[in-house]
mmCIF file of C-alpha atoms in Angstrom:
data_model
loop_
_atom_site.group_PDB
_atom_site.id
_atom_site.type_symbol
_atom_site.label_atom_id
_atom_site.label_comp_id
_atom_site.label_asym_id
_atom_site.label_seq_id
_atom_site.Cartn_x
_atom_site.Cartn_y
_atom_site.Cartn_z
ATOM 1 C CA MET K 25 163.228 28.424 181.469
ATOM 2 C CA GLU K 26 160.169 29.370 183.473
ATOM 3 C CA ARG K 27 156.722 28.133 182.465
ATOM 4 C CA ASN K 28 155.414 31.687 182.110
ATOM 5 C CA ASP K 29 158.082 32.331 179.458
ATOM 6 C CA PHE K 30 156.261 30.122 176.951
ATOM 7 C CA ASN K 31 155.838 31.944 173.617
ATOM 8 C CA PRO K 32 152.966 30.599 171.474
ATOM 9 C CA ARG K 33 154.292 32.406 168.390
ATOM 10 C CA MET K 34 157.297 30.105 168.463
ATOM 11 C CA VAL K 35 155.042 27.083 168.023
ATOM 12 C CA THR K 36 153.716 28.601 164.804
ATOM 13 C CA LEU K 37 157.249 29.462 163.719
ATOM 14 C CA ALA K 38 158.541 25.934 164.365
ATOM 15 C CA ARG K 39 155.547 24.375 162.629
ATOM 16 C CA GLU K 40 155.751 26.558 159.524
ATOM 17 C CA SER K 41 159.542 26.269 159.223
ATOM 18 C CA ALA K 42 159.072 22.488 159.201
ATOM 19 C CA GLY K 43 156.482 22.852 156.415
ATOM 20 C CA LEU K 44 153.663 21.501 158.595
ATOM 21 C CA THR K 45 150.008 22.481 158.798
ATOM 22 C CA GLN K 46 148.171 22.474 162.125
ATOM 23 C CA SER K 47 146.485 19.251 161.055
ATOM 24 C CA SER K 48 149.736 17.474 160.160
ATOM 25 C CA LEU K 49 151.437 18.652 163.359
ATOM 26 C CA ALA K 50 148.490 17.433 165.417
ATOM 27 C CA HIS K 51 148.743 14.019 163.755
ATOM 28 C CA LEU K 52 152.501 13.770 164.381
ATOM 29 C CA ALA K 53 152.223 14.945 167.980
ATOM 30 C CA GLY K 54 149.211 12.727 168.739
ATOM 31 C CA ILE K 55 146.930 15.561 169.852
ATOM 32 C CA SER K 56 143.906 17.341 168.376
ATOM 33 C CA GLN K 57 144.112 20.170 165.868
ATOM 34 C CA GLY K 58 141.879 22.188 168.186
ATOM 35 C CA LEU K 59 144.509 22.003 170.917
ATOM 36 C CA ILE K 60 147.215 23.086 168.462
ATOM 37 C CA SER K 61 145.070 26.062 167.504
ATOM 38 C CA LYS K 62 144.497 27.051 171.125
ATOM 39 C CA ILE K 63 148.212 26.730 171.914
ATOM 40 C CA GLU K 64 149.233 28.900 168.958
ATOM 41 C CA ASN K 65 146.638 31.521 169.836
ATOM 42 C CA GLY K 66 147.718 31.688 173.469
ATOM 43 C CA PHE K 67 144.643 30.059 175.035
ATOM 44 C CA GLU K 68 146.495 26.955 176.248
ATOM 45 C CA VAL K 69 149.960 26.406 177.727
ATOM 46 C CA PRO K 70 151.056 22.851 176.876
ATOM 47 C CA GLN K 71 152.092 20.358 179.538
ATOM 48 C CA GLU K 72 155.612 18.935 179.462
ATOM 49 C CA ASN K 73 154.622 15.787 177.563
ATOM 50 C CA ILE K 74 152.791 17.775 174.876
ATOM 51 C CA LEU K 75 155.645 20.264 174.692
ATOM 52 C CA GLY K 76 158.058 17.406 174.069
ATOM 53 C CA ALA K 77 155.815 15.930 171.390
ATOM 54 C CA LEU K 78 155.561 19.280 169.586
ATOM 55 C CA ALA K 79 159.323 19.785 169.750
ATOM 56 C CA HIS K 80 160.019 16.289 168.424
ATOM 57 C CA SER K 81 157.525 16.690 165.577
ATOM 58 C CA CYS K 82 159.040 20.037 164.499
ATOM 59 C CA ASP K 83 162.633 18.817 165.031
ATOM 60 C CA VAL K 84 163.488 21.588 167.516
ATOM 61 C CA PRO K 85 164.532 21.501 171.191
ATOM 62 C CA PRO K 86 161.801 22.313 173.749
ATOM 63 C CA ASP K 87 163.664 25.548 174.582
ATOM 64 C CA PHE K 88 162.693 26.790 171.118
ATOM 65 C CA PHE K 89 159.190 27.561 172.403
ATOM 66 C CA PHE K 90 160.493 29.834 175.154
ATOM 67 C CA GLN K 91 162.342 32.352 172.984
ATOM 68 C CA SER K 92 161.365 35.984 173.402
ATOM 69 C CA ASP K 93 163.170 37.429 170.378
ATOM 70 C CA GLU K 94 161.142 39.626 168.062
ATOM 71 C CA LEU K 95 159.982 38.010 164.831
ATOM 72 C CA LEU K 96 159.685 39.913 161.585
ATOM 73 C CA GLY K 97 156.362 39.824 159.773
ATOM 74 C CA ASP K 98 155.567 38.442 156.360
ATOM 75 C CA GLY K 99 154.617 41.665 154.567
ATOM 76 C CA LEU K 100 156.549 43.250 151.711
ATOM 77 C CA VAL K 101 158.030 45.759 154.156
ATOM 78 C CA ASP K 102 159.839 42.951 155.965
ATOM 79 C CA PHE K 103 160.244 40.268 153.308
ATOM 80 C CA TYR K 104 161.109 40.478 149.641
ATOM 81 C CA HIS K 105 160.266 37.465 147.498
ATOM 82 C CA LYS K 106 161.385 36.754 143.979
ATOM 83 C CA LYS K 107 158.248 34.748 143.249
ATOM 84 C CA ARG K 108 155.491 34.100 140.739
ATOM 85 C CA LEU K 109 151.800 34.796 141.224
ATOM 86 C CA THR K 110 151.146 31.042 141.104
ATOM 87 C CA LEU K 111 153.284 30.327 144.168
ATOM 88 C CA PRO K 112 151.262 28.315 146.726
ATOM 89 C CA VAL K 113 150.782 29.740 150.206
ATOM 90 C CA LYS K 114 152.371 26.809 152.080
ATOM 91 C CA PRO K 115 155.943 27.106 150.711
ATOM 92 C CA LEU K 116 155.766 30.881 151.112
ATOM 93 C CA LYS K 117 154.922 30.486 154.803
ATOM 94 C CA LYS K 118 157.698 27.919 155.155
ATOM 95 C CA ALA K 119 160.221 30.283 153.567
ATOM 96 C CA ASN K 120 159.152 33.174 155.811
ATOM 97 C CA ALA K 121 159.438 31.009 158.910
ATOM 98 C CA LEU K 122 162.729 29.461 157.844
ATOM 99 C CA ALA K 123 164.257 32.898 157.256
ATOM 100 C CA ASN K 124 163.139 33.963 160.738
ATOM 101 C CA VAL K 125 164.643 30.832 162.301
ATOM 102 C CA ARG K 126 167.965 31.285 160.500
ATOM 103 C CA ARG K 127 167.968 34.956 161.469
ATOM 104 C CA LEU K 128 167.514 34.095 165.156
ATOM 105 C CA GLU K 129 170.316 31.515 164.993
ATOM 106 C CA ALA K 130 172.673 34.021 163.363
ATOM 107 C CA ILE K 131 171.798 36.797 165.806
ATOM 108 C CA ARG K 132 172.736 34.620 168.786
ATOM 109 C CA LEU K 133 176.194 33.972 167.411
ATOM 110 C CA LEU K 134 176.841 37.515 166.218
ATOM 111 C CA ARG K 135 175.563 39.496 169.204
ATOM 112 C CA THR K 136 178.057 37.989 171.666
ATOM 113 C CA LEU K 137 181.048 38.633 169.392
ATOM 114 C CA GLU K 138 182.727 41.833 168.292
ATOM 115 C CA PHE K 139 182.547 41.056 164.604
ATOM 116 C CA ASP K 140 184.861 43.298 162.619
ATOM 117 C CA SER K 141 183.421 43.409 159.130
ATOM 118 C CA VAL K 142 186.032 43.163 156.415
ATOM 119 C CA VAL K 143 183.735 44.995 154.020
ATOM 120 C CA ARG K 144 181.092 47.681 154.659
ATOM 121 C CA PHE K 145 177.523 46.845 153.653
ATOM 122 C CA PRO K 146 176.462 49.538 151.142
ATOM 123 C CA VAL K 147 173.064 51.217 151.344
ATOM 124 C CA CYS K 148 171.555 53.839 149.039
ATOM 125 C CA ALA K 149 170.796 57.110 150.814
ATOM 126 C CA PRO K 150 166.978 57.216 151.169
ATOM 127 C CA ASP K 151 166.805 60.946 150.442
ATOM 128 C CA GLU K 152 168.457 60.577 147.021
ATOM 129 C CA GLU K 153 167.248 59.244 143.679
ATOM 130 C CA TRP K 154 168.999 56.004 142.691
ATOM 131 C CA THR K 155 168.707 54.039 139.483
ATOM 132 C CA PRO K 156 169.486 50.314 139.657
ATOM 133 C CA GLU K 157 172.557 50.896 137.465
ATOM 134 C CA ALA K 158 173.861 53.628 139.763
ATOM 135 C CA ALA K 159 173.212 51.507 142.846
ATOM 136 C CA ALA K 160 175.117 48.586 141.318
ATOM 137 C CA GLN K 161 178.043 50.853 140.457
ATOM 138 C CA MET K 162 178.046 52.180 144.027
ATOM 139 C CA VAL K 163 178.198 48.634 145.427
ATOM 140 C CA ARG K 164 181.090 47.641 143.175
ATOM 141 C CA ALA K 165 182.932 50.837 144.086
ATOM 142 C CA THR K 166 182.314 50.342 147.830
ATOM 143 C CA TRP K 167 183.641 46.787 147.640
ATOM 144 C CA ARG K 168 186.483 47.818 145.321
ATOM 145 C CA VAL K 169 185.528 45.239 142.734
ATOM 146 C CA PRO K 170 187.745 45.547 139.643
ATOM 147 C CA PRO K 171 186.194 45.836 136.166
ATOM 148 C CA GLY K 172 184.911 42.620 134.658
ATOM 149 C CA PRO K 173 183.051 39.632 136.094
ATOM 150 C CA MET K 174 181.950 39.817 139.714
ATOM 151 C CA PRO K 175 184.057 37.632 142.027
ATOM 152 C CA ASN K 176 182.548 35.348 144.677
ATOM 153 C CA LEU K 177 179.378 37.250 145.600
ATOM 154 C CA VAL K 178 178.537 35.079 148.602
ATOM 155 C CA ALA K 179 181.962 35.767 150.115
ATOM 156 C CA LEU K 180 181.673 39.522 149.531
ATOM 157 C CA ILE K 181 178.260 39.705 151.213
ATOM 158 C CA GLU K 182 179.302 37.531 154.148
ATOM 159 C CA ALA K 183 182.432 39.637 154.654
ATOM 160 C CA THR K 184 180.060 42.432 155.725
ATOM 161 C CA GLY K 185 178.669 40.209 158.500
ATOM 162 C CA VAL K 186 175.484 39.345 156.594
ATOM 163 C CA PRO K 187 175.014 35.550 156.559
ATOM 164 C CA VAL K 188 173.840 33.739 153.454
ATOM 165 C CA PHE K 189 171.980 30.443 153.811
ATOM 166 C CA ILE K 190 171.136 27.770 151.264
ATOM 167 C CA ALA K 191 168.046 25.773 152.173
ATOM 168 C CA ASP K 192 165.042 23.949 150.799
ATOM 169 C CA LEU K 193 162.422 26.672 150.413
ATOM 170 C CA GLY K 194 159.767 24.173 149.417
ATOM 171 C CA HIS K 195 159.079 25.311 145.857
ATOM 172 C CA GLU K 196 161.211 25.989 142.791
ATOM 173 C CA LYS K 197 159.305 29.206 142.020
ATOM 174 C CA LEU K 198 160.519 30.766 145.269
ATOM 175 C CA SER K 199 164.165 31.335 144.416
ATOM 176 C CA ALA K 200 165.275 33.394 147.407
ATOM 177 C CA ILE K 201 164.177 35.463 150.367
ATOM 178 C CA CYS K 202 165.920 38.244 152.253
ATOM 179 C CA MET K 203 165.114 39.812 155.585
ATOM 180 C CA PRO K 204 166.317 43.283 156.561
ATOM 181 C CA GLY K 205 167.658 43.156 160.095
ATOM 182 C CA ILE K 206 168.404 45.575 162.882
ATOM 183 C CA ALA K 207 171.568 47.658 162.468
ATOM 184 C CA GLY K 208 172.230 46.202 159.040
ATOM 185 C CA LYS K 209 172.265 42.587 160.210
ATOM 186 C CA HIS K 210 170.363 41.197 157.274
ATOM 187 C CA VAL K 211 169.760 37.573 156.320
ATOM 188 C CA ILE K 212 169.537 36.067 152.837
ATOM 189 C CA VAL K 213 168.239 32.556 152.162
ATOM 190 C CA LEU K 214 168.683 30.954 148.724
ATOM 191 C CA ASN K 215 166.734 27.982 147.403
ATOM 192 C CA ASP K 216 168.927 24.893 147.076
ATOM 193 C CA MET K 217 166.758 23.746 144.153
ATOM 194 C CA LEU K 218 168.305 26.412 141.920
ATOM 195 C CA PRO K 219 171.299 25.718 139.672
ATOM 196 C CA PRO K 220 174.407 27.814 140.495
ATOM 197 C CA SER K 221 173.835 30.436 137.786
ATOM 198 C CA ALA K 222 170.212 31.077 138.815
ATOM 199 C CA ARG K 223 171.190 31.067 142.496
ATOM 200 C CA ARG K 224 173.877 33.710 141.919
ATOM 201 C CA PHE K 225 171.441 35.981 140.086
ATOM 202 C CA ALA K 226 168.845 35.464 142.847
ATOM 203 C CA LEU K 227 171.463 36.466 145.422
ATOM 204 C CA ALA K 228 172.251 39.644 143.487
ATOM 205 C CA HIS K 229 168.500 40.322 143.228
ATOM 206 C CA GLU K 230 168.033 40.064 146.998
ATOM 207 C CA LEU K 231 171.121 42.199 147.567
ATOM 208 C CA GLY K 232 169.466 44.816 145.366
ATOM 209 C CA HIS K 233 166.447 44.895 147.680
ATOM 210 C CA LEU K 234 168.608 45.373 150.767
ATOM 211 C CA VAL K 235 170.765 48.041 149.129
ATOM 212 C CA MET K 236 168.043 50.054 147.396
ATOM 213 C CA HIS K 237 164.791 49.595 149.301
ATOM 214 C CA ASN K 238 165.859 49.868 152.938
ATOM 215 C CA GLY K 239 162.793 47.987 154.186
ATOM 216 C CA TYR K 240 160.301 49.945 152.070
ATOM 217 C CA ALA K 241 158.140 48.453 149.339
ATOM 218 C CA SER K 242 157.623 50.097 145.970
ATOM 219 C CA GLU K 243 155.595 49.290 142.882
ATOM 220 C CA ASP K 244 158.629 48.556 140.698
ATOM 221 C CA MET K 245 160.841 46.937 143.329
ATOM 222 C CA GLU K 246 161.027 43.494 141.655
ATOM 223 C CA ARG K 247 161.883 44.970 138.268
ATOM 224 C CA ASP K 248 164.465 47.289 139.854
ATOM 225 C CA ALA K 249 166.057 44.409 141.778
ATOM 226 C CA ASP K 250 166.398 42.439 138.537
ATOM 227 C CA ALA K 251 167.958 45.471 136.827
ATOM 228 C CA PHE K 252 170.331 45.895 139.774
ATOM 229 C CA ALA K 253 171.384 42.236 139.585
ATOM 230 C CA SER K 254 172.093 42.503 135.854
ATOM 231 C CA ALA K 255 174.118 45.676 136.293
ATOM 232 C CA LEU K 256 176.043 44.267 139.245
ATOM 233 C CA LEU K 257 176.971 40.986 137.585
ATOM 234 C CA MET K 258 177.291 42.330 134.034
ATOM 235 C CA PRO K 259 178.283 46.040 134.091
ATOM 236 C CA ALA K 260 177.393 47.710 130.802
ATOM 237 C CA TYR K 261 180.826 49.212 130.143
ATOM 238 C CA ASP K 262 182.633 45.940 130.897
ATOM 239 C CA ILE K 263 180.419 43.441 129.081
ATOM 240 C CA ARG K 264 179.370 45.453 126.029
ATOM 241 C CA ARG K 265 182.348 44.313 123.950
ATOM 242 C CA ASP K 266 181.634 40.642 124.716
ATOM 243 C CA LEU K 267 178.039 41.046 123.551
ATOM 244 C CA GLN K 268 178.741 42.782 120.242
ATOM 245 C CA GLY K 269 177.890 40.488 117.326
ATOM 246 C CA LEU K 270 176.619 37.898 119.793
ATOM 247 C CA LYS K 271 175.954 34.415 118.397
ATOM 248 C CA PHE K 272 174.089 31.674 120.237
ATOM 249 C CA ARG K 273 177.180 29.459 120.162
ATOM 250 C CA ASP K 274 179.050 32.130 122.196
ATOM 251 C CA LEU K 275 176.732 31.902 125.202
ATOM 252 C CA GLY K 276 178.308 28.847 126.818
ATOM 253 C CA GLN K 277 181.758 30.419 126.995
ATOM 254 C CA LEU K 278 180.360 33.760 128.164
ATOM 255 C CA LYS K 279 178.373 31.964 130.862
ATOM 256 C CA MET K 280 181.555 30.523 132.357
ATOM 257 C CA ARG K 281 183.362 33.874 132.118
ATOM 258 C CA TRP K 282 180.638 36.038 133.675
ATOM 259 C CA ARG K 283 179.155 33.303 135.906
ATOM 260 C CA VAL K 284 175.571 34.064 134.959
ATOM 261 C CA SER K 285 172.983 32.049 133.076
ATOM 262 C CA MET K 286 172.705 32.117 129.301
ATOM 263 C CA ALA K 287 169.197 33.510 129.766
ATOM 264 C CA ALA K 288 170.588 36.436 131.773
ATOM 265 C CA LEU K 289 173.200 37.085 129.072
ATOM 266 C CA ILE K 290 170.539 37.128 126.361
ATOM 267 C CA LYS K 291 168.375 39.562 128.328
ATOM 268 C CA ARG K 292 171.357 41.799 129.102
ATOM 269 C CA ALA K 293 172.365 41.820 125.443
ATOM 270 C CA GLN K 294 168.901 43.011 124.434
ATOM 271 C CA ASP K 295 168.777 45.653 127.187
ATOM 272 C CA LEU K 296 172.118 47.063 126.008
ATOM 273 C CA GLY K 297 171.075 47.058 122.345
ATOM 274 C CA ALA K 298 173.615 44.415 121.340
ATOM 275 C CA ILE K 299 170.860 42.231 119.852
ATOM 276 C CA SER K 300 167.415 43.058 118.542
ATOM 277 C CA GLU K 301 164.123 41.987 120.098
ATOM 278 C CA ARG K 302 163.724 39.456 117.281
ATOM 279 C CA GLN K 303 167.177 37.999 117.925
ATOM 280 C CA CYS K 304 166.351 37.835 121.621
ATOM 281 C CA ARG K 305 163.234 35.745 120.927
ATOM 282 C CA THR K 306 165.199 33.467 118.593
ATOM 283 C CA PHE K 307 167.919 32.939 121.199
ATOM 284 C CA PHE K 308 165.371 32.058 123.867
ATOM 285 C CA MET K 309 163.682 29.585 121.489
ATOM 286 C CA GLN K 310 167.046 27.926 120.849
ATOM 287 C CA LEU K 311 167.778 27.845 124.570
ATOM 288 C CA SER K 312 164.425 26.197 125.306
ATOM 289 C CA LYS K 313 165.254 23.395 122.853
ATOM 290 C CA MET K 314 168.512 22.535 124.613
ATOM 291 C CA PRO K 315 168.666 19.681 127.181
ATOM 292 C CA GLY K 316 167.275 21.085 130.413
ATOM 293 C CA GLY K 317 165.828 24.109 128.634
ATOM 294 C CA ARG K 318 165.876 27.453 130.423
ATOM 295 C CA LYS K 319 165.305 26.016 133.909
ATOM 296 C CA ARG K 320 168.265 23.621 133.878
ATOM 297 C CA GLU K 321 170.814 25.046 131.495
ATOM 298 C CA SER K 322 173.832 22.993 130.514
ATOM 299 C CA GLY K 323 177.380 23.946 131.441
ATOM 300 C CA GLU K 324 176.924 25.032 135.057
ATOM 301 C CA PHE K 325 179.888 26.210 137.128
ATOM 302 C CA GLU K 326 180.717 25.329 140.727
ATOM 303 C CA PRO K 327 178.294 26.987 143.176
ATOM 304 C CA GLU K 328 179.407 29.628 145.670
ATOM 305 C CA SER K 329 179.111 28.256 149.201
ATOM 306 C CA PRO K 330 178.387 30.253 152.384
ATOM 307 C CA ARG K 331 181.095 30.083 155.066
ATOM 308 C CA LEU K 332 180.322 32.750 157.654
ATOM 309 C CA MET K 333 178.157 30.693 160.010
ATOM 310 C CA ARG K 334 180.585 27.792 159.958
ATOM 311 C CA HIS K 335 183.499 30.156 160.707
ATOM 312 C CA LEU K 336 181.572 31.605 163.656
ATOM 313 C CA ILE K 337 180.718 28.170 165.038
ATOM 314 C CA GLU K 338 184.335 27.053 164.722
ATOM 315 C CA TYR K 339 185.440 30.250 166.491
ATOM 316 C CA TYR K 340 183.139 29.506 169.430
ATOM 317 C CA GLU K 341 184.471 25.961 169.557
ATOM 318 C CA ARG K 342 188.195 26.620 169.191
ATOM 319 C CA GLU K 343 188.688 30.086 170.685
ATOM 320 C CA LEU K 344 185.974 30.277 173.319
ATOM 321 C CA GLY K 345 186.018 26.639 174.366
ATOM 322 C CA TYR K 346 182.354 25.908 173.686
ATOM 323 C CA SER K 347 181.281 22.306 173.158
ATOM 324 C CA ARG K 348 179.002 21.375 170.265
ATOM 325 C CA ALA K 349 176.176 20.882 172.751
ATOM 326 C CA GLU K 350 176.707 24.379 174.210
ATOM 327 C CA ILE K 351 176.787 26.000 170.769
ATOM 328 C CA ALA K 352 173.573 24.222 169.831
ATOM 329 C CA LYS K 353 171.955 25.402 173.077
ATOM 330 C CA LEU K 354 173.091 28.974 172.394
ATOM 331 C CA MET K 355 171.570 28.835 168.908
ATOM 332 C CA VAL K 356 168.473 27.010 170.247
ATOM 333 C CA LEU K 357 168.621 24.095 167.859
ATOM 334 C CA LYS K 358 169.342 20.401 168.164
ATOM 335 C CA GLU K 359 172.985 19.355 168.128
ATOM 336 C CA GLU K 360 172.206 17.007 165.241
ATOM 337 C CA ARG K 361 170.818 19.939 163.236
ATOM 338 C CA LEU K 362 173.908 21.996 164.040
ATOM 339 C CA MET K 363 176.124 19.285 162.623
ATOM 340 C CA GLU K 364 173.995 18.641 159.541
ATOM 341 C CA CYS K 365 173.027 22.203 158.575
ATOM 342 C CA TYR K 366 176.127 24.156 159.512
ATOM 343 C CA LEU K 367 179.053 21.746 159.689
ATOM 344 C CA GLY K 368 178.126 19.324 156.930
ATOM 345 C CA GLU K 369 178.605 16.328 159.211
ATOM 346 C CA ASP K 370 176.531 13.196 159.724
ATOM 347 C CA PRO K 371 175.871 13.080 163.489
ATOM 348 C CA ARG K 372 175.628 9.281 163.335
ATOM 349 C CA LYS K 373 179.239 8.976 162.180
ATOM 350 C CA VAL K 374 180.995 11.673 164.208
ATOM 351 C CA ARG K 375 182.552 10.927 167.594
ATOM 352 C CA SER K 376 182.350 13.503 170.371
ATOM 353 C CA ILE K 377 185.718 15.260 170.509
ATOM 354 C CA THR K 378 186.785 17.752 173.174
ATOM 355 C CA PRO K 379 187.628 21.019 171.373
ATOM 356 C CA GLN K 380 191.242 22.188 171.385
ATOM 357 C CA ARG K 381 191.729 25.849 172.257
ATOM 358 C CA ARG K 382 194.170 27.776 170.116
ATOM 359 C CA LEU K 383 194.712 31.440 169.370
ATOM 360 C CA HIS K 384 193.642 32.830 166.031
ATOM 361 C CA VAL K 385 191.204 35.364 164.677
ATOM 362 C CA VAL K 386 188.047 34.642 162.723
ATOM 363 C CA PRO K 387 189.271 33.831 159.192
ATOM 364 C CA ALA K 388 188.718 36.603 156.661
ATOM 365 C CA LEU K 389 186.422 35.555 153.850
ATOM 366 C CA GLU K 390 187.888 35.384 150.391
ATOM 367 C CA ALA K 391 186.352 37.872 148.041
#
């Protein structure tokens, strides 16, 4: 790439996605914080040796700093966070940057393929009034989900061409982040610190933002996204019978059946009038006394794992004849990161193997 293609915004993106401050990056790269500041603000173009030091410190290839793709901002219009008011600024910046990086990596794989979505991504018409319950019913109808517990939600979302990522978002209070993309190419990142039940609800919450809010913020958007998630995972008509006469001892079995947390079941039972407000408080007190409490409930099920990005990478390798190094260059990340983040391989133990070309289509995701 040409020297005049250097993009200072990419230095900030790389630094924040690595969870680094300007001071810590300066220390790692062996340069002054003042120089980092000037580089990020466009007053200095780094020499090759400094560029290499920055890339090494942020664990990105030098080409990362020469990308011209548009980045989405960190306002509520572009990002939706299921967070608490006490969330520190640093992990929030890291999550924003990480979502942008993952989005850029996904875009590069998707834009050179004719991806035939197995399932259409549903969106509420902006000129109509939608309740969270109605929006959830519309999604289930669009995806032809039968009555009862929701099947693999990650697989259903990824079948629309929307990748789901699981990553360290830097803080347990930031459970997920979603980014509305161009032409419906959204990105959802889930915090790997969450247990499977909380992660599944967080995914449904972020889906609610993308389905209902269409990139626009509203005063009640967090509450509506929670209501959407409850209705999607536990439809009133389907779950009401299971919640009638609910006893605390029933929650473990219901958790495995509906694949939601016991806390979500308790809240849904109260919302549907199956238990009183007093019973709800008693149930939550009992739950808090259990090992792990409400944050780490017992009896978790197997987590739902994303597959779309791995399928795309394997398609490039097997069908299009790309090497691992070429795929990494296309995605603008290190080959070691490609293997660790997307293929689940330890680069220190894997031999370089020439890809075999064979004819097949991109595998359909199981719903």
